[in-house]
GROMACS .gro file of C-alpha atoms in nm:
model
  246
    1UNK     CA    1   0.000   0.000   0.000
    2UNK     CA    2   0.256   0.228   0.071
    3UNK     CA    3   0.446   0.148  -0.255
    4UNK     CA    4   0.116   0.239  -0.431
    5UNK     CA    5   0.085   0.570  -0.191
    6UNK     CA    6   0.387   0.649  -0.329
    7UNK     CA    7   0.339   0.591  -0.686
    8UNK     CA    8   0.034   0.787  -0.705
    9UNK     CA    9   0.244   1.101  -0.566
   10UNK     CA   10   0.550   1.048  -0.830
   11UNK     CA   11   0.234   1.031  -1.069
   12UNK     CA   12   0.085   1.366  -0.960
   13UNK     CA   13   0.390   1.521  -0.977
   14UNK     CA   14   0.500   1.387  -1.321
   15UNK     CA   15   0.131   1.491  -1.456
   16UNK     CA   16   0.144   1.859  -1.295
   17UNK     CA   17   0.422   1.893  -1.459
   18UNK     CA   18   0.294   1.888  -1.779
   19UNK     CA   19   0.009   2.005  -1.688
   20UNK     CA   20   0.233   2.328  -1.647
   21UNK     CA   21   0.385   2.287  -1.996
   22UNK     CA   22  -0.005   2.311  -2.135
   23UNK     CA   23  -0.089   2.615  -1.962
   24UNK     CA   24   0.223   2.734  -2.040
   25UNK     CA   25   0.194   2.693  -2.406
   26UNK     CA   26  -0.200   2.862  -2.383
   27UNK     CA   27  -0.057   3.124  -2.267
   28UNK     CA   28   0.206   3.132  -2.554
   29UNK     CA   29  -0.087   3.102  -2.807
   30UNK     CA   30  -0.289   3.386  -2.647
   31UNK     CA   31   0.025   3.585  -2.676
   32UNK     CA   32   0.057   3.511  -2.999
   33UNK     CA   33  -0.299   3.546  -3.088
   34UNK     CA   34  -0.269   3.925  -2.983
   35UNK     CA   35   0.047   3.991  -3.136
   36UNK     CA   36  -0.180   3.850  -3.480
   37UNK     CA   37  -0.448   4.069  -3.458
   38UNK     CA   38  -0.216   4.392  -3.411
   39UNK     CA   39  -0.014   4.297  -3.728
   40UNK     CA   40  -0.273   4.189  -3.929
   41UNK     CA   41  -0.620   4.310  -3.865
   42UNK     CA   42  -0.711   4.698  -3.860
   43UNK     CA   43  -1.011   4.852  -3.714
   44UNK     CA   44  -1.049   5.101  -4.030
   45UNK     CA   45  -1.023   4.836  -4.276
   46UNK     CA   46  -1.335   4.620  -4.421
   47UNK     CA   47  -1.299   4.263  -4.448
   48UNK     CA   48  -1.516   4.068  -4.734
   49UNK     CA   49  -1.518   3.696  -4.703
   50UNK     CA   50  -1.169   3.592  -4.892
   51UNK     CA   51  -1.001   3.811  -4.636
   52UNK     CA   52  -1.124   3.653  -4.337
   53UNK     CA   53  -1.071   3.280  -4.493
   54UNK     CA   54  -0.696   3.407  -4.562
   55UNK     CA   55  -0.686   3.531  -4.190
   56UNK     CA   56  -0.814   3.208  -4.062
   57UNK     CA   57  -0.617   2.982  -4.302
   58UNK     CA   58  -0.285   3.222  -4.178
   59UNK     CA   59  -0.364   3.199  -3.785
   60UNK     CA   60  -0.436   2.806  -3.842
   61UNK     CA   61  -0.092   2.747  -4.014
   62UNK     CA   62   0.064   2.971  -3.699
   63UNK     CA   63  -0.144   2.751  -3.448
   64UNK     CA   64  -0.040   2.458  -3.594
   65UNK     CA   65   0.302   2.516  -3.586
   66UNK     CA   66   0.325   2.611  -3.237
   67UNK     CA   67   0.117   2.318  -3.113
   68UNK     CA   68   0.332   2.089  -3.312
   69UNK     CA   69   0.640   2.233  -3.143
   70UNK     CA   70   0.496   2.246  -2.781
   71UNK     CA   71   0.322   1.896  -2.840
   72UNK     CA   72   0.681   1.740  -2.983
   73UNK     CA   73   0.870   1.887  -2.660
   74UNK     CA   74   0.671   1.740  -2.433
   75UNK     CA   75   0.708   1.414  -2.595
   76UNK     CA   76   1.055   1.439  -2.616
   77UNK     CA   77   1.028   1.548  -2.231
   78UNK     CA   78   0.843   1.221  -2.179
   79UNK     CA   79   1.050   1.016  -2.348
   80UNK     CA   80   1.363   1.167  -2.165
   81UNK     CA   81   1.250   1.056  -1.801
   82UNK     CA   82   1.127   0.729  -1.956
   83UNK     CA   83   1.538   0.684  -2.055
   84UNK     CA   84   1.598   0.784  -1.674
   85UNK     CA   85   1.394   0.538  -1.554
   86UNK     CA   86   1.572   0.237  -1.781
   87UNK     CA   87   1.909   0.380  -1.654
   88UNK     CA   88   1.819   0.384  -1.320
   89UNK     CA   89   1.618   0.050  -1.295
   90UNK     CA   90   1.879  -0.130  -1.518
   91UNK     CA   91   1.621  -0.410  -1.628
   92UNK     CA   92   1.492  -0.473  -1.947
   93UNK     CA   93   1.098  -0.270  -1.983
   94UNK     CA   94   0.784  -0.474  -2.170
   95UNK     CA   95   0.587  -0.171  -2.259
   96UNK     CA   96   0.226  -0.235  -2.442
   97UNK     CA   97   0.172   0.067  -2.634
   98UNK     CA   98  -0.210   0.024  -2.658
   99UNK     CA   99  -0.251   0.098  -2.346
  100UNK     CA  100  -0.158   0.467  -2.348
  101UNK     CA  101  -0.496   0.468  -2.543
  102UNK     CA  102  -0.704   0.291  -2.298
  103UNK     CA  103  -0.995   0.472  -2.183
  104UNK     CA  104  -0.996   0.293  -1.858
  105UNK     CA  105  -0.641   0.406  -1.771
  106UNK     CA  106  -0.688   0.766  -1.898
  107UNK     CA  107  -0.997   0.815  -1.666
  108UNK     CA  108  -0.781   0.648  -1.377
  109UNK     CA  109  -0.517   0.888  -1.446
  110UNK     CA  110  -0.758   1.162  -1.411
  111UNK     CA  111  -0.885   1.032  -1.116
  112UNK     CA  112  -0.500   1.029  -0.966
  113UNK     CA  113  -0.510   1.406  -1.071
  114UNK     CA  114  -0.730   1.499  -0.917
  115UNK     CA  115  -0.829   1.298  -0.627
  116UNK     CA  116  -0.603   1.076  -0.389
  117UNK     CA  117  -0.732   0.772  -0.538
  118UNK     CA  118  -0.487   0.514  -0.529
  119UNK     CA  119  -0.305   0.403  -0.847
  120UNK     CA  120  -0.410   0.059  -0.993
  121UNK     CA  121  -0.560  -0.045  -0.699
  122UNK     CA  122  -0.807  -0.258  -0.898
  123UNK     CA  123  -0.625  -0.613  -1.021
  124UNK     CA  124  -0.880  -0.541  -1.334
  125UNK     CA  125  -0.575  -0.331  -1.491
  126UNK     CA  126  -0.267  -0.538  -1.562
  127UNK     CA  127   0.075  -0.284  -1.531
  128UNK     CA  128   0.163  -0.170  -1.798
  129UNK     CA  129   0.482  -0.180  -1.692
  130UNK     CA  130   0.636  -0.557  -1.664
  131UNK     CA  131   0.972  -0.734  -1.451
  132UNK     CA  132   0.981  -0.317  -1.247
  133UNK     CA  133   1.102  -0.377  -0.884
  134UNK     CA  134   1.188  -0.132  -0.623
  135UNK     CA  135   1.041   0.237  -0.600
  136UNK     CA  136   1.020   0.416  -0.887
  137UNK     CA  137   1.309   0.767  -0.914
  138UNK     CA  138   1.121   1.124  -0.820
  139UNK     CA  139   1.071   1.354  -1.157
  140UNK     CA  140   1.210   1.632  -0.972
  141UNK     CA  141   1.484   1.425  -0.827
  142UNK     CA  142   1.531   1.321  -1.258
  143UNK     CA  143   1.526   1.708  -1.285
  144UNK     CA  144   1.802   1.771  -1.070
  145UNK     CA  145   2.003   1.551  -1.177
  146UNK     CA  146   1.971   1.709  -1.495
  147UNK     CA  147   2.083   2.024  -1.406
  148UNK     CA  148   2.362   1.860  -1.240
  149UNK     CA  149   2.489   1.671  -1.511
  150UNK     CA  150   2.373   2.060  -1.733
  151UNK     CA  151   2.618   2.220  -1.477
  152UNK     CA  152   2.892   1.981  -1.502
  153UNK     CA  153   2.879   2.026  -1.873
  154UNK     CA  154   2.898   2.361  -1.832
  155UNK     CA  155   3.182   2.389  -1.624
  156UNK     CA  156   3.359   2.086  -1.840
  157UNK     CA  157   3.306   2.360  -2.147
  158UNK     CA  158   3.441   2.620  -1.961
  159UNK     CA  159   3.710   2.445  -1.845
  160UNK     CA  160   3.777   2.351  -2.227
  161UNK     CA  161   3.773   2.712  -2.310
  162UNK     CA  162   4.032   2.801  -2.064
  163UNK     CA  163   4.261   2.543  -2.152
  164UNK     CA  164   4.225   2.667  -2.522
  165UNK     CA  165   4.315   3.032  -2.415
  166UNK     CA  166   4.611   2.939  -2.197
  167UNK     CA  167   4.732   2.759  -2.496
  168UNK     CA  168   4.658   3.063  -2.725
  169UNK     CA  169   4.827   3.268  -2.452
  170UNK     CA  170   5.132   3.009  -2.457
  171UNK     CA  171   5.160   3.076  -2.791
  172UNK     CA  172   5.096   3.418  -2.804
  173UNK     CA  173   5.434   3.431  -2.517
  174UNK     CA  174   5.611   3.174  -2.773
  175UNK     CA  175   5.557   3.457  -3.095
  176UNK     CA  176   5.636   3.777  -2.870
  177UNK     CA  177   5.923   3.591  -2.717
  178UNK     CA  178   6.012   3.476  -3.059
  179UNK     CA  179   5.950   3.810  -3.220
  180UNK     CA  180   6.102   3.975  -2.919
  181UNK     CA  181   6.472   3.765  -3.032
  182UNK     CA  182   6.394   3.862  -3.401
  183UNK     CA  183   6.433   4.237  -3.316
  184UNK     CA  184   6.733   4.180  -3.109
  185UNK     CA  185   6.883   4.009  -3.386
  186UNK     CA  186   6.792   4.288  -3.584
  187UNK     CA  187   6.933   4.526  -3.339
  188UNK     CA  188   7.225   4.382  -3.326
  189UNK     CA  189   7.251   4.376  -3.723
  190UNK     CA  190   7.163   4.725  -3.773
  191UNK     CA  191   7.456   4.828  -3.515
  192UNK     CA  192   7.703   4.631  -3.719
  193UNK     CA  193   7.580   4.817  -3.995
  194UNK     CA  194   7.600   5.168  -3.851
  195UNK     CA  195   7.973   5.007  -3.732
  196UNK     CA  196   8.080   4.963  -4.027
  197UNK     CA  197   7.918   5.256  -4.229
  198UNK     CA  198   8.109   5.443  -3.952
  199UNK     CA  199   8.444   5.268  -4.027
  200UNK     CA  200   8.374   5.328  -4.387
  201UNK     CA  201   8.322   5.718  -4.367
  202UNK     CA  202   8.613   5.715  -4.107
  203UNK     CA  203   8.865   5.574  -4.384
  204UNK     CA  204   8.637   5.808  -4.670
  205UNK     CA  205   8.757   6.124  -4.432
  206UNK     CA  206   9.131   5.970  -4.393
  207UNK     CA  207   9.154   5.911  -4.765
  208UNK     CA  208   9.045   6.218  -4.848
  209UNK     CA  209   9.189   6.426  -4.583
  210UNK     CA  210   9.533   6.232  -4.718
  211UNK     CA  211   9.457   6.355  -5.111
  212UNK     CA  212   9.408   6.691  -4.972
  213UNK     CA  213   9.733   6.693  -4.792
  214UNK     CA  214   9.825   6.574  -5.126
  215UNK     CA  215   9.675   6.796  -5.352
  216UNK     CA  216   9.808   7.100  -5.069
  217UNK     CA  217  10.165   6.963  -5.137
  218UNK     CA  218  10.115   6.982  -5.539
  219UNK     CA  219   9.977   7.338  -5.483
  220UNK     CA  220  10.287   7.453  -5.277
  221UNK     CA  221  10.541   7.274  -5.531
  222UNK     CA  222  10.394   7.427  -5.817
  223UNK     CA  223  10.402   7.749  -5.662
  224UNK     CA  224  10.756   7.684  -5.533
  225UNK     CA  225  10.799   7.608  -5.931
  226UNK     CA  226  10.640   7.939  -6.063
  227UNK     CA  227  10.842   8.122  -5.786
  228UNK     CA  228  11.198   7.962  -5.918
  229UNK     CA  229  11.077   8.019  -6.265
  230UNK     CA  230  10.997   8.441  -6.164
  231UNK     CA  231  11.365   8.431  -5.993
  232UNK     CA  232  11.514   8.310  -6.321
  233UNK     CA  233  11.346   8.546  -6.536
  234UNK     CA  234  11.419   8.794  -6.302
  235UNK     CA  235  11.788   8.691  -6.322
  236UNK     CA  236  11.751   8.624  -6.678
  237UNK     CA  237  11.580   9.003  -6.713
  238UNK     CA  238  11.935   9.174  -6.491
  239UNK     CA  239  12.188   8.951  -6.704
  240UNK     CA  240  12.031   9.111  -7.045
  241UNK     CA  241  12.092   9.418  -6.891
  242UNK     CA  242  12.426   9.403  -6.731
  243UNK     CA  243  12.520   9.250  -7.094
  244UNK     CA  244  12.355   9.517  -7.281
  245UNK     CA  245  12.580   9.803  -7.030
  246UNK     CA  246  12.917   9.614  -7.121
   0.00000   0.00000   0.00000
């Protein structure tokens, strides 16, 4: 009895969940009922009867499509604590599928949501369920879990990301260390350079400080030349005229 006590409560809590999920998605619908009628229907505007077909046929498509959506998650949602349970049971389920259509177990379910009856307390109804031992895991425990595993995904991403920007930063280190030696090297290449320009233009001022002193010594032997050559003419010009007297 207890067992059963305790299934009907994992029962009520598994259908008040969805039960959430539907009122949710009503309220989705009204939302997007309004949002409709604001973008497509104007109070100074007359409708004749192709209009208001093409209005319906457009809001029908729209409801459709949302249904569909809501109606698939919840049936995914379904279908994701049904894989909890296999995981956690770890035995092998016999599900009859033609029982989720059985009018006599839908109108039992609605009496476990709404009343305390307890579940299959009539041996009319075989369960549905075959070779399931032990108590059955909470939805909201299945829910935490969840986020649990949801968490440690996150922080295994995160952790992911910072182990790709530590390596990024390694190798950002690795270039500016690397680039960091390539200017040093180029450094130390431009100061040979400007060495030896320097030695050059050193030896460029010797050389031509040497043809100057050169060229200088030319100048004052020529001169010396043009002054001996004056001097003889000179003495040349005094001989004519002591010769010229005798």
């Amino acid at each position: 009895m207890a067992e059963q006590n305790n299934q009907v409560k994992e029962l009520k809590q598994y259908l008040a969940f969805f039960n959430q999920k539907k009122d949710e998605s009503f309220k989705e619908l009204n939302l997007d009922f309004k949002d409709f009628v604001s973008d497509n229907i104007q109070d100074s505007t007359i409708y004749n009867k192709d209009d208001v077909l093409n209005l319906i046929n457009k809001w029908n498509d729209q409801v459709k499509k949302t249904l569909s959506n809501d109606i698939s998650n919840m049936s995914r949602m379904s279908a994701i604590y049904l894989q909890y349970l296999f995981q956690q049971t770890g035995v092998e389920f016999s599900l009859n599928l033609n029982l989720l259509e059985d009018i006599k177990m839908i109108e039992n379910m609605k009496k476990v949501e709404n009343t305390d009856t307890t579940f299959l307390a009539s041996s009319e109804v075989k369960n549905p369920l075959k070779a399931v031992q032990g108590k059955l895991p909470s939805l909201f425990e299945s829910q935490k879990t969840d986020q649990n595993l949801l968490k440690i995904e996150q922080l295994e991403n995160e952790l992911s990301q910072l182990k790709q920007e530590n390596e990024k930063l390694k190798e950002n280190v690795k270039a500016s260390s690397q680039g960091k030696i390539g200017t040093e090297y180029e450094i130390l290449d431009l100061q040979e350079k400007f060495e030896k320009l320097q030695t050059e233009h050193k030896l460029l001022q010797e050389d031509s400080q040497k043809k100057l002193n050169e060229s200088a010594q030319f100048n004052n032997l020529k001169k010396m030349i043009q002054q001996k050559n004056e001097q003889i003419k000179e003495f040349k010009d005094r001989l004519s005229k002591y010769e010229k007297v005798e």
